[in-house]
PDB file of C-alpha atoms and ligand atoms in Angstrom:
ATOM      1  CA  MET A 298     -10.157  10.578 -16.926  1.00  0.00           C
ATOM      2  CA  ARG A 299      -7.524   8.786 -14.889  1.00  0.00           C
ATOM      3  CA  VAL A 300      -8.383   7.731 -11.374  1.00  0.00           C
ATOM      4  CA  ARG A 301      -7.115  10.231  -8.810  1.00  0.00           C
ATOM      5  CA  THR A 302      -4.846   8.312  -6.457  1.00  0.00           C
ATOM      6  CA  ALA A 303      -3.052   9.189  -3.224  1.00  0.00           C
ATOM      7  CA  VAL A 304      -0.112   7.299  -1.748  1.00  0.00           C
ATOM      8  CA  LEU A 305       0.403   7.181   2.027  1.00  0.00           C
ATOM      9  CA  ILE A 306       3.964   6.620   3.205  1.00  0.00           C
ATOM     10  CA  SER A 307       6.142   6.778   6.309  1.00  0.00           C
ATOM     11  CA  GLY A 308       9.614   6.078   4.922  1.00  0.00           C
ATOM     12  CA  ARG A 309      11.872   5.699   1.920  1.00  0.00           C
ATOM     13  CA  GLY A 310       9.058   5.357  -0.619  1.00  0.00           C
ATOM     14  CA  SER A 311      10.482   2.842  -3.072  1.00  0.00           C
ATOM     15  CA  ASN A 312       6.971   1.488  -3.750  1.00  0.00           C
ATOM     16  CA  LEU A 313       5.788   5.062  -4.188  1.00  0.00           C
ATOM     17  CA  GLN A 314       8.548   5.484  -6.796  1.00  0.00           C
ATOM     18  CA  ALA A 315       7.394   2.330  -8.601  1.00  0.00           C
ATOM     19  CA  LEU A 316       3.829   3.679  -8.699  1.00  0.00           C
ATOM     20  CA  ILE A 317       5.029   7.091  -9.920  1.00  0.00           C
ATOM     21  CA  GLU A 318       6.998   5.438 -12.719  1.00  0.00           C
ATOM     22  CA  ALA A 319       4.088   3.213 -13.732  1.00  0.00           C
ATOM     23  CA  ALA A 320       1.703   6.174 -13.720  1.00  0.00           C
ATOM     24  CA  ALA A 321       4.036   8.059 -16.069  1.00  0.00           C
ATOM     25  CA  ALA A 322       2.842   5.784 -18.889  1.00  0.00           C
ATOM     26  CA  PRO A 323       0.041   7.511 -20.780  1.00  0.00           C
ATOM     27  CA  ASP A 324      -2.130   4.390 -20.762  1.00  0.00           C
ATOM     28  CA  PHE A 325      -1.902   3.856 -16.986  1.00  0.00           C
ATOM     29  CA  PRO A 326      -5.420   4.249 -15.563  1.00  0.00           C
ATOM     30  CA  ALA A 327      -4.410   6.002 -12.327  1.00  0.00           C
ATOM     31  CA  GLU A 328      -2.720   9.324 -11.673  1.00  0.00           C
ATOM     32  CA  ILE A 329      -0.816  10.012  -8.440  1.00  0.00           C
ATOM     33  CA  VAL A 330      -2.198  13.366  -7.294  1.00  0.00           C
ATOM     34  CA  LEU A 331      -1.120  13.429  -3.649  1.00  0.00           C
ATOM     35  CA  VAL A 332       1.466  11.883  -1.331  1.00  0.00           C
ATOM     36  CA  ILE A 333       0.934  12.026   2.416  1.00  0.00           C
ATOM     37  CA  SER A 334       3.557  11.120   4.990  1.00  0.00           C
ATOM     38  CA  ASN A 335       3.124  11.034   8.744  1.00  0.00           C
ATOM     39  CA  MET A 336       6.912  11.425   9.087  1.00  0.00           C
ATOM     40  CA  PRO A 337       8.440  14.798   8.179  1.00  0.00           C
ATOM     41  CA  GLY A 338      11.785  13.249   7.166  1.00  0.00           C
ATOM     42  CA  ALA A 339      10.421  10.453   4.972  1.00  0.00           C
ATOM     43  CA  GLY A 340      12.615   9.903   1.913  1.00  0.00           C
ATOM     44  CA  GLY A 341       9.489   9.365  -0.176  1.00  0.00           C
ATOM     45  CA  LEU A 342       8.584  13.043   0.171  1.00  0.00           C
ATOM     46  CA  GLU A 343      11.598  13.956  -1.964  1.00  0.00           C
ATOM     47  CA  LYS A 344      10.586  11.369  -4.543  1.00  0.00           C
ATOM     48  CA  ALA A 345       7.146  12.997  -4.751  1.00  0.00           C
ATOM     49  CA  GLN A 346       8.639  16.454  -5.064  1.00  0.00           C
ATOM     50  CA  ALA A 347      11.063  15.304  -7.758  1.00  0.00           C
ATOM     51  CA  ALA A 348       8.063  14.004  -9.723  1.00  0.00           C
ATOM     52  CA  GLY A 349       6.136  17.255  -9.203  1.00  0.00           C
ATOM     53  CA  ILE A 350       3.470  15.586  -7.078  1.00  0.00           C
ATOM     54  CA  PRO A 351       1.966  17.557  -4.167  1.00  0.00           C
ATOM     55  CA  ALA A 352       3.305  16.087  -0.924  1.00  0.00           C
ATOM     56  CA  LYS A 353       1.923  16.746   2.501  1.00  0.00           C
ATOM     57  CA  VAL A 354       3.106  15.882   6.008  1.00  0.00           C
ATOM     58  CA  VAL A 355       0.338  15.022   8.456  1.00  0.00           C
ATOM     59  CA  SER A 356       2.086  14.262  11.722  1.00  0.00           C
ATOM     60  CA  HIS A 357       0.439  11.808  14.075  1.00  0.00           C
ATOM     61  CA  LYS A 358       2.402  13.135  17.052  1.00  0.00           C
ATOM     62  CA  GLY A 359       0.210  13.839  20.054  1.00  0.00           C
ATOM     63  CA  LEU A 360      -2.996  13.207  18.128  1.00  0.00           C
ATOM     64  CA  PRO A 361      -5.590  10.617  19.082  1.00  0.00           C
ATOM     65  CA  ARG A 362      -5.978   8.063  16.276  1.00  0.00           C
ATOM     66  CA  GLU A 363      -9.381   9.390  15.151  1.00  0.00           C
ATOM     67  CA  VAL A 364      -8.166  13.004  14.971  1.00  0.00           C
ATOM     68  CA  PHE A 365      -5.111  11.985  12.930  1.00  0.00           C
ATOM     69  CA  ASP A 366      -7.306   9.949  10.583  1.00  0.00           C
ATOM     70  CA  ASP A 367      -9.710  12.880  10.199  1.00  0.00           C
ATOM     71  CA  ALA A 368      -6.796  15.062   9.106  1.00  0.00           C
ATOM     72  CA  ILE A 369      -5.764  12.435   6.522  1.00  0.00           C
ATOM     73  CA  ASP A 370      -9.357  12.094   5.360  1.00  0.00           C
ATOM     74  CA  ALA A 371      -9.684  15.871   4.955  1.00  0.00           C
ATOM     75  CA  ALA A 372      -6.490  16.035   2.860  1.00  0.00           C
ATOM     76  CA  LEU A 373      -7.696  13.163   0.649  1.00  0.00           C
ATOM     77  CA  ARG A 374     -11.088  14.793   0.108  1.00  0.00           C
ATOM     78  CA  GLU A 375      -9.598  18.195  -0.580  1.00  0.00           C
ATOM     79  CA  ALA A 376      -7.565  16.639  -3.405  1.00  0.00           C
ATOM     80  CA  ASN A 377     -10.619  14.705  -4.707  1.00  0.00           C
ATOM     81  CA  VAL A 378      -8.816  11.430  -4.216  1.00  0.00           C
ATOM     82  CA  GLN A 379     -10.628   8.323  -5.427  1.00  0.00           C
ATOM     83  CA  ILE A 380      -8.171   5.551  -4.521  1.00  0.00           C
ATOM     84  CA  VAL A 381      -5.684   5.395  -1.641  1.00  0.00           C
ATOM     85  CA  CYS A 382      -2.541   3.229  -1.801  1.00  0.00           C
ATOM     86  CA  GLU A 383      -0.680   2.589   1.419  1.00  0.00           C
ATOM     87  CA  ALA A 384       2.992   1.919   0.822  1.00  0.00           C
ATOM     88  CA  GLY A 385       5.001   1.455   3.995  1.00  0.00           C
ATOM     89  CA  PHE A 386       2.588   3.625   6.001  1.00  0.00           C
ATOM     90  CA  MET A 387       3.329   2.737   9.617  1.00  0.00           C
ATOM     91  CA  ARG A 388       0.165   3.869  11.403  1.00  0.00           C
ATOM     92  CA  ILE A 389      -2.859   1.755  12.198  1.00  0.00           C
ATOM     93  CA  HIS A 390      -6.099   3.472  11.194  1.00  0.00           C
ATOM     94  CA  SER A 391      -9.295   3.786  13.160  1.00  0.00           C
ATOM     95  CA  GLU A 392     -12.076   1.463  12.087  1.00  0.00           C
ATOM     96  CA  ALA A 393     -14.181   4.473  11.024  1.00  0.00           C
ATOM     97  CA  PHE A 394     -11.499   5.666   8.597  1.00  0.00           C
ATOM     98  CA  VAL A 395     -11.087   2.253   6.993  1.00  0.00           C
ATOM     99  CA  ARG A 396     -14.852   1.815   6.662  1.00  0.00           C
ATOM    100  CA  LYS A 397     -15.122   5.221   5.006  1.00  0.00           C
ATOM    101  CA  TRP A 398     -12.578   4.242   2.353  1.00  0.00           C
ATOM    102  CA  GLN A 399     -13.325   0.522   2.171  1.00  0.00           C
ATOM    103  CA  GLY A 400     -13.123  -0.756  -1.385  1.00  0.00           C
ATOM    104  CA  ARG A 401     -11.046   2.284  -2.331  1.00  0.00           C
ATOM    105  CA  ILE A 402      -8.026   1.767  -0.051  1.00  0.00           C
ATOM    106  CA  ILE A 403      -5.332  -0.834  -0.726  1.00  0.00           C
ATOM    107  CA  ASN A 404      -2.078  -1.843   0.941  1.00  0.00           C
ATOM    108  CA  ILE A 405       1.090  -3.747   0.099  1.00  0.00           C
ATOM    109  CA  HIS A 406       2.550  -6.217   2.570  1.00  0.00           C
ATOM    110  CA  PRO A 407       5.906  -8.013   2.163  1.00  0.00           C
ATOM    111  CA  SER A 408       4.700 -11.580   2.738  1.00  0.00           C
ATOM    112  CA  LEU A 409       2.283 -14.064   1.278  1.00  0.00           C
ATOM    113  CA  LEU A 410      -0.728 -13.129   3.414  1.00  0.00           C
ATOM    114  CA  PRO A 411      -2.441 -14.447   5.444  1.00  0.00           C
ATOM    115  CA  ASP A 412       0.974 -15.678   6.684  1.00  0.00           C
ATOM    116  CA  PHE A 413       3.372 -13.378   8.496  1.00  0.00           C
ATOM    117  CA  LYS A 414       1.235 -10.341   9.286  1.00  0.00           C
ATOM    118  CA  GLY A 415       2.459  -7.330  11.228  1.00  0.00           C
ATOM    119  CA  THR A 416       6.026  -6.077  11.514  1.00  0.00           C
ATOM    120  CA  HIS A 417       9.471  -7.744  11.271  1.00  0.00           C
ATOM    121  CA  VAL A 418       8.014  -9.822   8.484  1.00  0.00           C
ATOM    122  CA  HIS A 419      11.264 -11.110   6.977  1.00  0.00           C
ATOM    123  CA  GLU A 420      12.543 -12.092  10.450  1.00  0.00           C
ATOM    124  CA  GLN A 421       9.319 -14.053  10.930  1.00  0.00           C
ATOM    125  CA  VAL A 422       9.713 -15.735   7.524  1.00  0.00           C
ATOM    126  CA  LEU A 423      13.345 -16.738   8.172  1.00  0.00           C
ATOM    127  CA  ALA A 424      12.522 -17.997  11.669  1.00  0.00           C
ATOM    128  CA  ALA A 425       9.700 -20.144  10.292  1.00  0.00           C
ATOM    129  CA  GLY A 426      12.040 -21.732   7.746  1.00  0.00           C
ATOM    130  CA  VAL A 427       9.574 -21.521   4.854  1.00  0.00           C
ATOM    131  CA  LYS A 428      11.038 -21.940   1.373  1.00  0.00           C
ATOM    132  CA  THR A 429       8.841 -19.402  -0.377  1.00  0.00           C
ATOM    133  CA  SER A 430       7.934 -15.840   0.520  1.00  0.00           C
ATOM    134  CA  GLY A 431       6.520 -12.989  -1.510  1.00  0.00           C
ATOM    135  CA  CYS A 432       4.260  -9.985  -1.376  1.00  0.00           C
ATOM    136  CA  THR A 433       0.565  -9.227  -1.327  1.00  0.00           C
ATOM    137  CA  VAL A 434      -1.616  -6.296  -2.335  1.00  0.00           C
ATOM    138  CA  HIS A 435      -4.972  -6.373  -0.591  1.00  0.00           C
ATOM    139  CA  PHE A 436      -8.023  -4.245   0.057  1.00  0.00           C
ATOM    140  CA  MET A 437      -7.816  -2.820   3.563  1.00  0.00           C
ATOM    141  CA  VAL A 438     -10.302  -3.833   6.224  1.00  0.00           C
ATOM    142  CA  PRO A 439     -10.261  -2.757   9.863  1.00  0.00           C
ATOM    143  CA  ASP A 440      -8.178  -5.806  10.930  1.00  0.00           C
ATOM    144  CA  LEU A 441      -4.448  -5.406  10.283  1.00  0.00           C
ATOM    145  CA  ASP A 442      -3.102  -7.089   7.097  1.00  0.00           C
ATOM    146  CA  ALA A 443      -6.315  -9.078   6.822  1.00  0.00           C
ATOM    147  CA  GLY A 444      -8.113  -7.733   3.771  1.00  0.00           C
ATOM    148  CA  PRO A 445      -9.211  -9.620   0.672  1.00  0.00           C
ATOM    149  CA  ILE A 446      -6.310 -10.256  -1.685  1.00  0.00           C
ATOM    150  CA  ILE A 447      -6.028  -8.496  -5.044  1.00  0.00           C
ATOM    151  CA  ALA A 448      -2.665  -9.871  -6.208  1.00  0.00           C
ATOM    152  CA  GLN A 449       0.351 -11.801  -4.965  1.00  0.00           C
ATOM    153  CA  ASP A 450       3.772 -12.720  -6.243  1.00  0.00           C
ATOM    154  CA  ASN A 451       6.233 -15.155  -4.747  1.00  0.00           C
ATOM    155  CA  VAL A 452      10.000 -15.339  -4.432  1.00  0.00           C
ATOM    156  CA  PRO A 453      12.236 -18.153  -3.162  1.00  0.00           C
ATOM    157  CA  VAL A 454      13.759 -18.045   0.305  1.00  0.00           C
ATOM    158  CA  LEU A 455      17.362 -19.211  -0.136  1.00  0.00           C
ATOM    159  CA  PRO A 456      19.314 -21.182   2.478  1.00  0.00           C
ATOM    160  CA  ASP A 457      21.825 -18.400   3.146  1.00  0.00           C
ATOM    161  CA  ASP A 458      19.286 -15.545   3.119  1.00  0.00           C
ATOM    162  CA  THR A 459      19.504 -12.743   5.652  1.00  0.00           C
ATOM    163  CA  VAL A 460      16.800 -10.159   6.332  1.00  0.00           C
ATOM    164  CA  ASP A 461      18.629  -7.840   3.921  1.00  0.00           C
ATOM    165  CA  THR A 462      18.916 -10.271   1.012  1.00  0.00           C
ATOM    166  CA  LEU A 463      15.363 -11.556   1.419  1.00  0.00           C
ATOM    167  CA  SER A 464      13.804  -8.116   1.791  1.00  0.00           C
ATOM    168  CA  ALA A 465      15.655  -6.901  -1.324  1.00  0.00           C
ATOM    169  CA  ARG A 466      14.296  -9.843  -3.333  1.00  0.00           C
ATOM    170  CA  VAL A 467      10.764  -9.303  -2.045  1.00  0.00           C
ATOM    171  CA  LEU A 468      10.983  -5.559  -2.648  1.00  0.00           C
ATOM    172  CA  GLU A 469      11.843  -6.109  -6.302  1.00  0.00           C
ATOM    173  CA  ALA A 470       8.672  -8.197  -6.599  1.00  0.00           C
ATOM    174  CA  GLU A 471       6.663  -5.522  -4.737  1.00  0.00           C
ATOM    175  CA  HIS A 472       7.701  -2.883  -7.259  1.00  0.00           C
ATOM    176  CA  LYS A 473       6.200  -4.943 -10.077  1.00  0.00           C
ATOM    177  CA  LEU A 474       3.147  -6.114  -8.171  1.00  0.00           C
ATOM    178  CA  TYR A 475       1.864  -2.819  -6.792  1.00  0.00           C
ATOM    179  CA  PRO A 476       1.436  -1.056 -10.158  1.00  0.00           C
ATOM    180  CA  LYS A 477      -0.235  -4.198 -11.525  1.00  0.00           C
ATOM    181  CA  ALA A 478      -2.688  -4.311  -8.615  1.00  0.00           C
ATOM    182  CA  LEU A 479      -3.421  -0.579  -8.761  1.00  0.00           C
ATOM    183  CA  ARG A 480      -4.153  -0.941 -12.466  1.00  0.00           C
ATOM    184  CA  MET A 481      -6.656  -3.713 -11.730  1.00  0.00           C
ATOM    185  CA  VAL A 482      -8.457  -1.607  -9.110  1.00  0.00           C
ATOM    186  CA  ALA A 483      -8.381   1.612 -11.147  1.00  0.00           C
ATOM    187  CA  GLU A 484      -9.819  -0.197 -14.181  1.00  0.00           C
ATOM    188  CA  GLY A 485     -12.521  -1.794 -12.034  1.00  0.00           C
ATOM    189  CA  LYS A 486     -11.112  -5.260 -12.782  1.00  0.00           C
ATOM    190  CA  ALA A 487     -10.727  -6.041  -9.066  1.00  0.00           C
ATOM    191  CA  LYS A 488     -13.585  -4.874  -6.882  1.00  0.00           C
ATOM    192  CA  LEU A 489     -14.335  -5.441  -3.230  1.00  0.00           C
ATOM    193  CA  LEU A 490     -17.729  -7.011  -2.692  1.00  0.00           C
ATOM    194  CA  GLY A 491     -18.354  -7.699   0.977  1.00  0.00           C
ATOM    195  CA  GLU A 492     -15.509  -9.910   2.144  1.00  0.00           C
ATOM    196  CA  ARG A 493     -14.399 -10.946  -1.345  1.00  0.00           C
ATOM    197  CA  VAL A 494     -12.669  -9.545  -4.369  1.00  0.00           C
ATOM    198  CA  ILE A 495     -14.581  -9.903  -7.606  1.00  0.00           C
ATOM    199  CA  PHE A 496     -12.344 -10.112 -10.683  1.00  0.00           C
ATOM    200  CA  ARG A 497     -13.313  -9.482 -14.280  1.00  0.00           C
ATOM    201  CA  ASP A 498     -11.217  -9.307 -17.461  1.00  0.00           C
TER     202      ASP A 498
HETATM  203  C1  GRF B 476       7.615  -2.453   1.908  1.00  0.00           C
HETATM  204  O1  GRF B 476       8.293  -3.657   2.102  1.00  0.00           O
HETATM  205  C2  GRF B 476       6.134  -2.625   2.111  1.00  0.00           C
HETATM  206  O2  GRF B 476       5.649  -3.866   1.698  1.00  0.00           O
HETATM  207  C3  GRF B 476       6.021  -2.522   3.614  1.00  0.00           C
HETATM  208  O3  GRF B 476       6.922  -1.511   3.964  1.00  0.00           O
HETATM  209  C4  GRF B 476       7.970  -1.428   2.991  1.00  0.00           C
HETATM  210  C5  GRF B 476       7.962  -0.031   2.471  1.00  0.00           C
HETATM  211  O4  GRF B 476       9.049   0.218   1.635  1.00  0.00           O
HETATM  212  N1  GRF B 476       4.659  -2.294   4.008  1.00  0.00           N
HETATM  213  P1  GRF B 476       9.096   1.527   0.740  1.00  0.00           P
HETATM  214  O5  GRF B 476       8.924   2.719   1.684  1.00  0.00           O
HETATM  215  O6  GRF B 476       8.000   1.452  -0.268  1.00  0.00           O
HETATM  216  O7  GRF B 476      10.457   1.532   0.117  1.00  0.00           O
END
């Protein structure tokens, strides 16, 4: 049985697409069974539909954080989801929601965490003048972009980089990293134990 996985998005869904393509391989240990977007117009919804994956919009508009999270939680439970992947999901969850899913919810961030958390990541990287950037997949904890790291990949920052050129280079790395990290979690090769990730071959 493949691990039932949901992907939470807010936008174009290129990481979602990478996960869908990886999960198309018969030996991939996870199956994408649900896509949830908080934005009705998210491009990723069409990608889900094109792949025949149930896609749901749960709008956050006018809802207190806890009520919105309860609606997401209900949709995940209804679909018997076991692992949640956040991929460009632009809402911060309540602590209760993250605790409920802790160890079973992962996120991708376009920097080498713990550096450059939050938004406008590539702007931050270019302003800092670092020579290397990259991407991180981590278990989610209540603090933003702070969870224990499952996998990282790095890319060079070139002297003439702009936000567009750097983000494109990082995104290419993200598309390879996220399926790799999901595989590790789905196979039980990366497990959250307290504040740490335990790895086994
Ligand atoms: C990615 O860079 C991801 O790391 C960040 O938001 C972006 C989402 O892109 N959290 P996409 O929607 O997967 O194309």
